[in-house]
Coordinates of N, CA and C in Angstrom, one line a residue:
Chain A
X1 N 19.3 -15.7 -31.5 CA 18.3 -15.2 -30.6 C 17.0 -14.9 -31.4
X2 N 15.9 -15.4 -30.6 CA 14.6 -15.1 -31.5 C 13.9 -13.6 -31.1
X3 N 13.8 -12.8 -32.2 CA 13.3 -11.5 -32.4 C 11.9 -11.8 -33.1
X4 N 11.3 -11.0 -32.5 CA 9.6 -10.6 -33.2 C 9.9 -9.2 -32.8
X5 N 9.8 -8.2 -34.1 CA 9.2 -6.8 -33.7 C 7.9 -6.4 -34.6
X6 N 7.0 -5.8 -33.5 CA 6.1 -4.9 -34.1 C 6.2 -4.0 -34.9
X7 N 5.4 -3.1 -35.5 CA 5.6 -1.7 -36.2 C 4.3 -1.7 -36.8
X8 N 4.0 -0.3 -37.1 CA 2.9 0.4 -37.7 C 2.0 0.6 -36.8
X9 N 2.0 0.5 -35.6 CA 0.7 1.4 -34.7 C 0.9 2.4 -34.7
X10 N 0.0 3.4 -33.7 CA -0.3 4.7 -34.3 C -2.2 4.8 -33.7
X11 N -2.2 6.0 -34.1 CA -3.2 6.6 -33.8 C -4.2 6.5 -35.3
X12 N -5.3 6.2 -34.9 CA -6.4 6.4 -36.1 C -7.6 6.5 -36.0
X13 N -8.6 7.6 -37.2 CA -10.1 7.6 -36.4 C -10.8 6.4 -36.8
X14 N -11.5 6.2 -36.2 CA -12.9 5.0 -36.2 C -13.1 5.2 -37.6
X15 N -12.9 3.9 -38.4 CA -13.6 3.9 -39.9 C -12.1 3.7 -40.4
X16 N -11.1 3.6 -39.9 CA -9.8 4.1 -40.4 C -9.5 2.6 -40.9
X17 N -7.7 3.0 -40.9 CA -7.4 1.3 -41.7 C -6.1 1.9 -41.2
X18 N -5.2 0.7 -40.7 CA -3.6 0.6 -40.6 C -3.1 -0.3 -40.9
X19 N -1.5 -0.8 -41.3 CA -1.4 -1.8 -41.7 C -0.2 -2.2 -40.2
X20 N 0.2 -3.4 -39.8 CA 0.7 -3.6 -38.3 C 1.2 -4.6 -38.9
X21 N 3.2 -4.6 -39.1 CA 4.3 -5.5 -39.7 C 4.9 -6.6 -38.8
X22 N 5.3 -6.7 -38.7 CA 5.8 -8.0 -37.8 C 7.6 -8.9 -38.3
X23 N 8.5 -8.1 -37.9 CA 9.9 -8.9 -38.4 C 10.0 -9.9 -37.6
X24 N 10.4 -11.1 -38.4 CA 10.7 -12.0 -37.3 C 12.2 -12.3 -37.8
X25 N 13.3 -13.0 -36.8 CA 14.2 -13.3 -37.2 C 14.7 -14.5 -36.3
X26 N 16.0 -15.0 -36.4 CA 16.1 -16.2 -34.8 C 15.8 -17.8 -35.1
X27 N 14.5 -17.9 -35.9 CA 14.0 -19.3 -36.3 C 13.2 -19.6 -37.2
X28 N 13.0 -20.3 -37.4 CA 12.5 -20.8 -38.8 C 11.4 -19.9 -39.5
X29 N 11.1 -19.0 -39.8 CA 9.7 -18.2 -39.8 C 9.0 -18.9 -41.3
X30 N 9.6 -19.5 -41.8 CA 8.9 -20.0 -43.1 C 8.0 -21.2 -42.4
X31 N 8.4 -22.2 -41.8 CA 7.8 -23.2 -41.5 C 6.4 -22.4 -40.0
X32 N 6.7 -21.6 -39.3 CA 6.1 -21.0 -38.5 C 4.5 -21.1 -38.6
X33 N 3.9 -21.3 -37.9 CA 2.3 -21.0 -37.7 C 2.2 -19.4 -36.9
X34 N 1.8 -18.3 -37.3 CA 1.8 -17.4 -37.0 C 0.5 -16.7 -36.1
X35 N 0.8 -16.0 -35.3 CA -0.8 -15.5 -34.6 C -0.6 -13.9 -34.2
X36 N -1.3 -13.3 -34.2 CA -1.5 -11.7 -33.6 C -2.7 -12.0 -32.1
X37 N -1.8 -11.5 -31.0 CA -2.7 -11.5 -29.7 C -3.4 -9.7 -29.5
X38 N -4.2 -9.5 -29.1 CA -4.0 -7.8 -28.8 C -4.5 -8.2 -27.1
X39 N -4.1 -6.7 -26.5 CA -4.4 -6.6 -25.2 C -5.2 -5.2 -24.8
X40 N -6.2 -4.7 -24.4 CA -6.5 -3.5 -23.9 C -5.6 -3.4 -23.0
X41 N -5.3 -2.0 -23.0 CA -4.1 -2.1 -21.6 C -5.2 -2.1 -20.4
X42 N -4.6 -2.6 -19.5 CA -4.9 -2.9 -18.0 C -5.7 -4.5 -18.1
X43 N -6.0 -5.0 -19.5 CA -7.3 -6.2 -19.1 C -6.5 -7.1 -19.7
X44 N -7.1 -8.2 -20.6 CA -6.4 -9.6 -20.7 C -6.2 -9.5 -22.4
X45 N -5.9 -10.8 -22.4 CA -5.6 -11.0 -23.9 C -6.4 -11.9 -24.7
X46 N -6.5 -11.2 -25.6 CA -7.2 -11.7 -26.9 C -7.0 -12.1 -28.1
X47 N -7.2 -13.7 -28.7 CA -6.3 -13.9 -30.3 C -7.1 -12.9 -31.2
X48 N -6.2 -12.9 -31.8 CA -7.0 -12.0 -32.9 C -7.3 -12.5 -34.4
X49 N -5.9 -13.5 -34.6 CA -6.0 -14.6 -35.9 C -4.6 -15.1 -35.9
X50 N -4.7 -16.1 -36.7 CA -3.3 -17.0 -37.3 C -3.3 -16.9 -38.7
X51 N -1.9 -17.8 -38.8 CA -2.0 -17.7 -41.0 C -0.7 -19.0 -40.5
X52 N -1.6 -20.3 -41.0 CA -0.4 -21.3 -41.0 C 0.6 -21.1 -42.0
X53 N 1.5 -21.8 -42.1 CA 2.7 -21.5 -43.2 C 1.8 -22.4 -44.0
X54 N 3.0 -21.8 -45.1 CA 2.4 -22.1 -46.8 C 2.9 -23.9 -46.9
X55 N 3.7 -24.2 -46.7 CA 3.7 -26.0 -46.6 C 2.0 -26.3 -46.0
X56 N 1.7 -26.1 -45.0 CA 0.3 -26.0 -44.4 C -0.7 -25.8 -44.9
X57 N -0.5 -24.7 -46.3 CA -1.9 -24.2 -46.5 C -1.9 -22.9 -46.8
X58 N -1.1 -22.1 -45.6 CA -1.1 -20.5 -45.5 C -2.2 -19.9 -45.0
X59 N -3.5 -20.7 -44.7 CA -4.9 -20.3 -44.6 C -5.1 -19.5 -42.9
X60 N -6.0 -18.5 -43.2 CA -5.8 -17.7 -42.1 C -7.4 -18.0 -41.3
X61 N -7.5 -17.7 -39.9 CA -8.8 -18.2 -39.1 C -8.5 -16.8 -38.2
X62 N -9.9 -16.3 -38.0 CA -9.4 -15.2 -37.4 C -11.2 -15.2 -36.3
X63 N -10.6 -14.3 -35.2 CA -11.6 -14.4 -34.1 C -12.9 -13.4 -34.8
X64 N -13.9 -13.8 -33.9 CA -15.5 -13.5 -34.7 C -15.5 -11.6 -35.0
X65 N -15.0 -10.9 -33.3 CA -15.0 -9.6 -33.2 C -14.0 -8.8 -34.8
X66 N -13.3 -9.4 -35.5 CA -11.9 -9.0 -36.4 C -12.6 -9.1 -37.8
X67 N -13.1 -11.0 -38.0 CA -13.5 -11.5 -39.2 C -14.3 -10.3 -40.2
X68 N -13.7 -10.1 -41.3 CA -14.0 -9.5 -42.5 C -13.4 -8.0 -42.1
X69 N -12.8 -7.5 -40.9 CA -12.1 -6.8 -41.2 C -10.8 -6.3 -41.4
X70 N -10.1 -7.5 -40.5 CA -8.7 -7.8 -40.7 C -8.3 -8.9 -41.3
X71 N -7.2 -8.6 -41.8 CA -6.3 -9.8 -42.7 C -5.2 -10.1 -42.8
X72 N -4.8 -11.0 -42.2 CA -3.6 -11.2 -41.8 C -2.6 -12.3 -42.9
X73 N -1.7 -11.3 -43.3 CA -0.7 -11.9 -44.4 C 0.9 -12.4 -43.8
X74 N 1.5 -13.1 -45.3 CA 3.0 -13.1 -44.8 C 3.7 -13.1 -45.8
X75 N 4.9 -12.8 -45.8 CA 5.8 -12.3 -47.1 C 7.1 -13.5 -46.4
X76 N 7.0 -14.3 -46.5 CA 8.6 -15.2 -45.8 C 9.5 -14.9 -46.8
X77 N 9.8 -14.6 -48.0 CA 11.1 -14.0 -48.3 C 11.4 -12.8 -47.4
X78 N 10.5 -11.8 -46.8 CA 11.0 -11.3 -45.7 C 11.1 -10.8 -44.5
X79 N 10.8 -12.4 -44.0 CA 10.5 -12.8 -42.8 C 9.7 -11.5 -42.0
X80 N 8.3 -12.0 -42.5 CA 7.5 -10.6 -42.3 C 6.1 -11.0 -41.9
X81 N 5.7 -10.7 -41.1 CA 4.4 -11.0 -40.9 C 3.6 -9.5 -40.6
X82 N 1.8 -9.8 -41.5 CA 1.2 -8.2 -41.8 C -0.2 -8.5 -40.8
X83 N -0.3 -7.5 -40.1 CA -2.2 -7.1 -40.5 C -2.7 -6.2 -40.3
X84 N -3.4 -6.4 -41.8 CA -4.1 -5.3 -42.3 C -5.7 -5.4 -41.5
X85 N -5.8 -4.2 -40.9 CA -6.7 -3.9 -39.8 C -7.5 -2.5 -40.7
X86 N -9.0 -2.8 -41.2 CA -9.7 -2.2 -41.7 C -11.3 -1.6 -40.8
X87 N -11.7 -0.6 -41.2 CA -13.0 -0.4 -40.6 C -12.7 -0.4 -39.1
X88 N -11.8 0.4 -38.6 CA -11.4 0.0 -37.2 C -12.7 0.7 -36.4
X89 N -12.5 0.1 -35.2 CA -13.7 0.6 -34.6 C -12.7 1.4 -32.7
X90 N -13.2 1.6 -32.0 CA -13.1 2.4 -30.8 C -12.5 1.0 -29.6
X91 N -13.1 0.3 -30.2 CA -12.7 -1.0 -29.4 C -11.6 -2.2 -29.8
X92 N -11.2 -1.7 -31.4 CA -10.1 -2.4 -31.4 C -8.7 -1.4 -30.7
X93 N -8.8 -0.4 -29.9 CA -7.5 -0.1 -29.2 C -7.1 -0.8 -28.7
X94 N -5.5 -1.4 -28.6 CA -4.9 -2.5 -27.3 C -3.6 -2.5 -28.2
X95 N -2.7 -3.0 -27.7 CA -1.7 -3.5 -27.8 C -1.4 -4.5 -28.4
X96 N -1.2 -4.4 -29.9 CA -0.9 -6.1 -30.8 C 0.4 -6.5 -30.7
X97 N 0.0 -8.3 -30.3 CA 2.0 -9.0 -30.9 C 1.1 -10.0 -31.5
X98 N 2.8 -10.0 -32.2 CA 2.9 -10.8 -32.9 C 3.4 -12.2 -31.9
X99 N 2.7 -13.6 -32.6 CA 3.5 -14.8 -32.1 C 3.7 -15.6 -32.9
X100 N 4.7 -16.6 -33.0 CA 5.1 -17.0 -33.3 C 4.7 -18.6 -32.3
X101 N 3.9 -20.0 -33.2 CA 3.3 -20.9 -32.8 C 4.2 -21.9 -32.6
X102 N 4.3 -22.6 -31.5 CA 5.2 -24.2 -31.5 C 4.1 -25.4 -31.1
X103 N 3.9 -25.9 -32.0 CA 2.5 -27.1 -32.2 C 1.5 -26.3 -31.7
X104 N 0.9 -26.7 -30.4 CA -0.3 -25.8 -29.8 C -0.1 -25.1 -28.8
X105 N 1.0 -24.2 -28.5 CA 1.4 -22.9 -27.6 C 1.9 -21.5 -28.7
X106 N 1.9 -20.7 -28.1 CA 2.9 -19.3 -28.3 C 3.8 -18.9 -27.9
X107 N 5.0 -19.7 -28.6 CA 6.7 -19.9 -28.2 C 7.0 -18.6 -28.1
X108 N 6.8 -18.2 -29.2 CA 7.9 -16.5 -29.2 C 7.0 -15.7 -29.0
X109 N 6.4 -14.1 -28.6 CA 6.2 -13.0 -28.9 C 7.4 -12.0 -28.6
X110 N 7.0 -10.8 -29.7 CA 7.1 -10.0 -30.0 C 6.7 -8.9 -28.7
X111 N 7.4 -7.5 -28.7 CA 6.7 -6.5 -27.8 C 6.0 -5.3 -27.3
X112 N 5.2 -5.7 -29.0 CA 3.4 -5.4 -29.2 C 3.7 -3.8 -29.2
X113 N 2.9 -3.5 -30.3 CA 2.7 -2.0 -31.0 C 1.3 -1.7 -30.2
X114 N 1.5 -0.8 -30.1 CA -0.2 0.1 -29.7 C -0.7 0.9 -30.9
X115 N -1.6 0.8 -31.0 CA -3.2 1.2 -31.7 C -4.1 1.5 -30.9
X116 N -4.1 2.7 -31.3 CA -5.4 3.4 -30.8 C -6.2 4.3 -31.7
X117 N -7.5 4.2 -31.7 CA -8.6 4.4 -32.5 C -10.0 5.5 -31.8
X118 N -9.5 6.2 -31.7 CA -9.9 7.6 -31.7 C -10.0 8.9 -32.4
X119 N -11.2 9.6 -32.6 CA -11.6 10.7 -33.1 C -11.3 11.4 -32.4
Chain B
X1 N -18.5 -22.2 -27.7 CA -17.0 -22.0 -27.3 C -16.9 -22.3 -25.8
X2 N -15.6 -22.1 -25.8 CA -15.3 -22.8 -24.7 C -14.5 -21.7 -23.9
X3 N -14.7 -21.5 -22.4 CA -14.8 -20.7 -21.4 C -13.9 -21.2 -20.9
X4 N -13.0 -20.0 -20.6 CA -12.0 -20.4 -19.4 C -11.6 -19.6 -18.3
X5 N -12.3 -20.3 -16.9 CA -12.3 -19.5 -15.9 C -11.4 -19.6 -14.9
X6 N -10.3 -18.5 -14.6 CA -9.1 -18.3 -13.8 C -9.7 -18.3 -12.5
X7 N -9.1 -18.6 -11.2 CA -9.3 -18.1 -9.8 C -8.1 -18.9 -9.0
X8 N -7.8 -17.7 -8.2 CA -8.5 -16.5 -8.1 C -8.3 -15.8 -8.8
X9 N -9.0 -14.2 -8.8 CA -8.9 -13.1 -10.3 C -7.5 -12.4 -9.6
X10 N -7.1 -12.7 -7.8 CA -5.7 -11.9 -7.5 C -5.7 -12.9 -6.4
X11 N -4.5 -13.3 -5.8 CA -3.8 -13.9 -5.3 C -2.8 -13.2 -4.7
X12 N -2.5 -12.9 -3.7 CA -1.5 -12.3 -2.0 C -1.1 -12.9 -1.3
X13 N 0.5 -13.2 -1.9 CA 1.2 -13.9 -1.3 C 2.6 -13.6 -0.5
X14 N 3.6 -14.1 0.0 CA 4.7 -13.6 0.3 C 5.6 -14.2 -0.1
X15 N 7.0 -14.2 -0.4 CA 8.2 -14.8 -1.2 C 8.5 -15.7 0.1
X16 N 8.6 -16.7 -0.7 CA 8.9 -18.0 -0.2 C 7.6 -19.7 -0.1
X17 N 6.5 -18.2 0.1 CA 5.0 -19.3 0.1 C 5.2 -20.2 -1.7
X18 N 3.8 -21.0 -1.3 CA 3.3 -22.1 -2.6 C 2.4 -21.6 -3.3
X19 N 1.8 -21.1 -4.4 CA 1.0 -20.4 -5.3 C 0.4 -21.5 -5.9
X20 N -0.9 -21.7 -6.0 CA -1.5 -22.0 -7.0 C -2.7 -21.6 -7.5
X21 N -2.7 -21.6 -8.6 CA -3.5 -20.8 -9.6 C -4.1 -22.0 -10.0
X22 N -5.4 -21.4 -10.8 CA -6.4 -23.0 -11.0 C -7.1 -22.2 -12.3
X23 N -7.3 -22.9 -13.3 CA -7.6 -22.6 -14.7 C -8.7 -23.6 -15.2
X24 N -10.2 -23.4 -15.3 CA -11.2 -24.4 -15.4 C -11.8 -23.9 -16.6
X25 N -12.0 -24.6 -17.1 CA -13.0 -25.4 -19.0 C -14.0 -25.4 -18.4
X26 N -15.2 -24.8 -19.5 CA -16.3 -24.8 -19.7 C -16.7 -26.7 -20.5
X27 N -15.7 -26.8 -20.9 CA -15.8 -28.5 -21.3 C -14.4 -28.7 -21.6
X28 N -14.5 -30.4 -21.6 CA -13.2 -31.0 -21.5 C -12.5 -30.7 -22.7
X29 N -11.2 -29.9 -22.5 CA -10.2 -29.8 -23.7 C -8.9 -31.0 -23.4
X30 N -8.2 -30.9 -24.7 CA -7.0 -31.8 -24.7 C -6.0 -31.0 -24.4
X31 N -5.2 -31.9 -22.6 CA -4.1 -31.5 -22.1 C -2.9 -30.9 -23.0
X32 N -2.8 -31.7 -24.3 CA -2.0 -30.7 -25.1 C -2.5 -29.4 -25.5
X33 N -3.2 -29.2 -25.4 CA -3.5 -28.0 -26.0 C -4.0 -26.6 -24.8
X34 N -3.4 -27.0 -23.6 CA -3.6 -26.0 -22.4 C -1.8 -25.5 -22.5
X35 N -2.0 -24.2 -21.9 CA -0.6 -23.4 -21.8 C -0.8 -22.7 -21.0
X36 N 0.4 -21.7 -20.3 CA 0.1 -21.3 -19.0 C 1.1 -19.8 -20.2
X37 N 0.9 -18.5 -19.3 CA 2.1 -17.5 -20.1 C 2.0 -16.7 -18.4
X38 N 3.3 -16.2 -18.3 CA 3.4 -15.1 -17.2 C 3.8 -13.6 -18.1
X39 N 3.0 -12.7 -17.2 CA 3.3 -11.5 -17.7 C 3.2 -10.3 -16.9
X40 N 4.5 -9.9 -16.9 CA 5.0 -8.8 -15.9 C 4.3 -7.3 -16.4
X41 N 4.6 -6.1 -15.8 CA 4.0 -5.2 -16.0 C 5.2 -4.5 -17.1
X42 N 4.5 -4.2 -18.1 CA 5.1 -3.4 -19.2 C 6.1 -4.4 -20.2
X43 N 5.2 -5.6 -20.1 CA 6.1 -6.9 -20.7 C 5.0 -7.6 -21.5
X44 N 5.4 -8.0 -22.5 CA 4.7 -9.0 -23.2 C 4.9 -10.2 -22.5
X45 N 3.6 -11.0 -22.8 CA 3.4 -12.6 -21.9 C 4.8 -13.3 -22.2
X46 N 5.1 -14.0 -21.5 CA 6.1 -15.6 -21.9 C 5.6 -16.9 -21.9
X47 N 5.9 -17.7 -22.3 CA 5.4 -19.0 -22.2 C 5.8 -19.7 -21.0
X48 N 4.5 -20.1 -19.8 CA 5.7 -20.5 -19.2 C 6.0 -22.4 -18.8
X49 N 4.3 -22.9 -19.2 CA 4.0 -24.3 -19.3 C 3.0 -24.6 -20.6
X50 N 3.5 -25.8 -20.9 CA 2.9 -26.2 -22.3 C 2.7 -27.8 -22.3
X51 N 0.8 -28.2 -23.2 CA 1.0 -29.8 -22.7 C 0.4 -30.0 -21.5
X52 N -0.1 -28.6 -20.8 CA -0.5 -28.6 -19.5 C 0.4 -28.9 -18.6
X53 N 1.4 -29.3 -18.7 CA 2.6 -29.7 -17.4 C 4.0 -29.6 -17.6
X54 N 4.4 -29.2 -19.4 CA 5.7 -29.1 -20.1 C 6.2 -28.0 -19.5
X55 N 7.5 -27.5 -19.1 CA 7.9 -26.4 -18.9 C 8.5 -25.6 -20.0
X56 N 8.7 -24.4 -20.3 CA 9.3 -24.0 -21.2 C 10.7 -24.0 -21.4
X57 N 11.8 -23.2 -22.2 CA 12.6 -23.4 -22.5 C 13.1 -22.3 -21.4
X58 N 14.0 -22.7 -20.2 CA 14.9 -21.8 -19.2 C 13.4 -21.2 -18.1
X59 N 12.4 -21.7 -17.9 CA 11.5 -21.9 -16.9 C 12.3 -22.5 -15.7
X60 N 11.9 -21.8 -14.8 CA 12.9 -22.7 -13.8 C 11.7 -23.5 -12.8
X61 N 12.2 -24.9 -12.4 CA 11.4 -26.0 -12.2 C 10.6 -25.6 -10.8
X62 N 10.9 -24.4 -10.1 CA 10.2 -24.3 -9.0 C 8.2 -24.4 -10.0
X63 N 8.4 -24.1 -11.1 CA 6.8 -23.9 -12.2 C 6.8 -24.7 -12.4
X64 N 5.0 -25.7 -11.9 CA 4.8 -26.3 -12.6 C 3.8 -26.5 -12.7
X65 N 3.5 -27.3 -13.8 CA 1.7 -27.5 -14.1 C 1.0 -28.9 -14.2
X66 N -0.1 -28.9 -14.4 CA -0.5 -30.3 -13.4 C -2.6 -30.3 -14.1
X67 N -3.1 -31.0 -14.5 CA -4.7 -31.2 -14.7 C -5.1 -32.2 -15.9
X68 N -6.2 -32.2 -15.9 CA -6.8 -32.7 -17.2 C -8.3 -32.9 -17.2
X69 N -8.4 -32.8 -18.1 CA -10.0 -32.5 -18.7 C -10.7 -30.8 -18.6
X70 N -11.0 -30.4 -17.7 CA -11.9 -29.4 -17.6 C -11.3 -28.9 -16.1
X71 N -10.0 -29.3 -15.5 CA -9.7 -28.5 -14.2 C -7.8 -28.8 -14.2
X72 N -7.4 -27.5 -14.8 CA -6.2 -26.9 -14.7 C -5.6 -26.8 -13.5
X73 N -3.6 -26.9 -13.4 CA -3.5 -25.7 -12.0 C -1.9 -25.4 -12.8
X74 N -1.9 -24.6 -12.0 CA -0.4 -24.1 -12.1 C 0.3 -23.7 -10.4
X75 N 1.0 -24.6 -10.6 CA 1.6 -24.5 -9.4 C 3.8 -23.5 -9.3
X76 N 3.5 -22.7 -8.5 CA 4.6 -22.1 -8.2 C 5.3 -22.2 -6.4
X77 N 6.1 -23.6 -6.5 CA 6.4 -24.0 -5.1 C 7.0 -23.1 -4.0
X78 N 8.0 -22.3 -4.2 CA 8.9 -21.3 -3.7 C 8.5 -20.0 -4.1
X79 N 7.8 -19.1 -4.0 CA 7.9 -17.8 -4.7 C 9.3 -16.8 -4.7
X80 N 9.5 -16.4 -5.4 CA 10.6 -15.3 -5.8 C 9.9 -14.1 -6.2
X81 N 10.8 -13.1 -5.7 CA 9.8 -11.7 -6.0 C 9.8 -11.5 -7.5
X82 N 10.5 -11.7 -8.1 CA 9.9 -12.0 -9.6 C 9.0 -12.8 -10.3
X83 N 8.7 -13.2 -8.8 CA 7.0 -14.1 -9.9 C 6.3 -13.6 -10.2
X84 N 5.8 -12.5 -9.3 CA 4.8 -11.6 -9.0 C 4.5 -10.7 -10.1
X85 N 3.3 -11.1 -10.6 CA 2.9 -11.2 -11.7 C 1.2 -11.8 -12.2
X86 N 1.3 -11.0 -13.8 CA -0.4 -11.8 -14.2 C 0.1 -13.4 -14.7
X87 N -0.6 -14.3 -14.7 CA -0.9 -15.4 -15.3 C -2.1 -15.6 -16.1
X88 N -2.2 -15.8 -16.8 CA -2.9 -16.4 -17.9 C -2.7 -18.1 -18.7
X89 N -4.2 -18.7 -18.9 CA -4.2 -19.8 -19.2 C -4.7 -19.8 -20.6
X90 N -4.4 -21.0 -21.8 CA -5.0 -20.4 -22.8 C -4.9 -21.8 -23.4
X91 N -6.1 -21.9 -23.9 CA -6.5 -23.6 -24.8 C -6.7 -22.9 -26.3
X92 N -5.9 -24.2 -27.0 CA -5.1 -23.4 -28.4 C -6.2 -23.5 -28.9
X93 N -7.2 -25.1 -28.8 CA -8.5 -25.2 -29.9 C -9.2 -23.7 -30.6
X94 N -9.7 -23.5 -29.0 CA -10.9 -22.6 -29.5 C -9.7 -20.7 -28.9
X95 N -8.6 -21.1 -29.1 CA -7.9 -19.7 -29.3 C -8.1 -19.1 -28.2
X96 N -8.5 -19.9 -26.6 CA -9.5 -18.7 -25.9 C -8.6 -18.6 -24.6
X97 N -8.2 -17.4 -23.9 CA -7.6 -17.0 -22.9 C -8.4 -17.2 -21.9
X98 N -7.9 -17.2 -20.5 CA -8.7 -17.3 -19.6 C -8.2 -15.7 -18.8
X99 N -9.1 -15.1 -17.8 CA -9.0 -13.3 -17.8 C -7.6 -13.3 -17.0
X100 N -7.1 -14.1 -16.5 CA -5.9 -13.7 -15.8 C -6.0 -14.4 -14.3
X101 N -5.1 -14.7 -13.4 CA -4.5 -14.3 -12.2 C -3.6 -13.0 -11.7
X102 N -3.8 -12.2 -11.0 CA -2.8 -11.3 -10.8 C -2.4 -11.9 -9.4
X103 N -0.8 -12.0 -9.3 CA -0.3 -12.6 -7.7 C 0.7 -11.5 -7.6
X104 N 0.0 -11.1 -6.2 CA 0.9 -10.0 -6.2 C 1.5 -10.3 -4.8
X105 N 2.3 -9.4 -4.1 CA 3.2 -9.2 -2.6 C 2.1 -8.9 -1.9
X106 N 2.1 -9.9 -0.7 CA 1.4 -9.7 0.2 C 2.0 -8.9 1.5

């Protein structure tokens, strides 16, 4: 059975930094192309970034609102996927998953940690 | 970038009716790279068409999807009260969601 869990949300002030883990287990996570979606609760969903697997490259592409502040890593010895979310702002609150990519869809998610960024 | 605009933004239907949801490009993307995800309340999305017309794995065939170029649909023939639900369409190129369908109980 394919597992993605979240971990490390929480509460943090504006300027802050958290880091948001990601277990995966169930299928192949080394070969995997990986993505983080977030959601404000009540509205839609937004990528946040990828990080292709290391056969690929490992190279990460991340959306305009994130770029230079988050960074999105992976540890496949343990089956782990990270992001590190810096300089947070009042608008990065929502709900992050993790997904897990099959060619050009989002086969598996995960069932997304909340972050919220408040003084 | 490329724009993807859902409608209707809510849909009111009754179980048994035909649903269709319609997902349109700001410009022409490649049918592989359109996807459909359903997402219940207090649930993370699922995949539920891929390919623009692929079904996913244990999707049941009453879903299906159907377009190309710059005009999407997602079609749901039979409703079940478990359909009822957001939809969301999302082109992998440019990463970009479209805001949703909500289809709720009419």
């Amino acid at each position: 059975e394919v597992q993605l869990v979240e971990s490390g949300g929480g509460l943090v002030k504006p300027g802050g930094s958290l880091r948001l883990s990601c277990a995966a287990s169930g299928f192949a996570f080394t070969n995997a192309w990986m993505s983080w979606v977030r959601q404000v609760p009540g509205k839609g969903l937004e990528w946040v970034g990828r990080i292709k697997s290391k056969a690929d490259g490992g190279t990460t592409d991340y959306a305009a609102p994130v770029k230079g502040r988050f960074t999105i890593s992976r540890d496949d010895s343990k089956n782990t996927l990270y992001l590190q979310m810096n300089s947070l702002k009042t608008e990065d609150t929502a709900v992050y998953y993790c997904t897990a990519q099959s060619a050009y869809h989002l086969k598996y998610w995960g069932q997304g940690t909340l972050v919220t960024v408040s003084s | 970038e490329i724009v993807l605009t859902q409608s209707p933004g809510t849909l009111s239907l009754s179980p048994g009716e035909r649903a269709t949801l319609s997902c349109r490009a700001s410009q022409s993307v490649s049918s592989s790279y359109l996807a459909w995800y359903q997402q219940k309340p207090g649930q993370a999305p699922r995949l539920l068409i891929y390919g623009a017309s692929s079904r996913a794995t244990g999707i049941p065939d009453r879903f299906s999807g159907s377009g190309s170029g710059t005009d999407f649909t997602l079609t749901i023939s039979r409703l079940e009260p478990e359909d009822f639900a957001v939809y969301y369409c999302q082109q992998y190129g440019s990463s970009v969601f479209g805001q949703g369908t909500k289809l709720e109980i009419k």
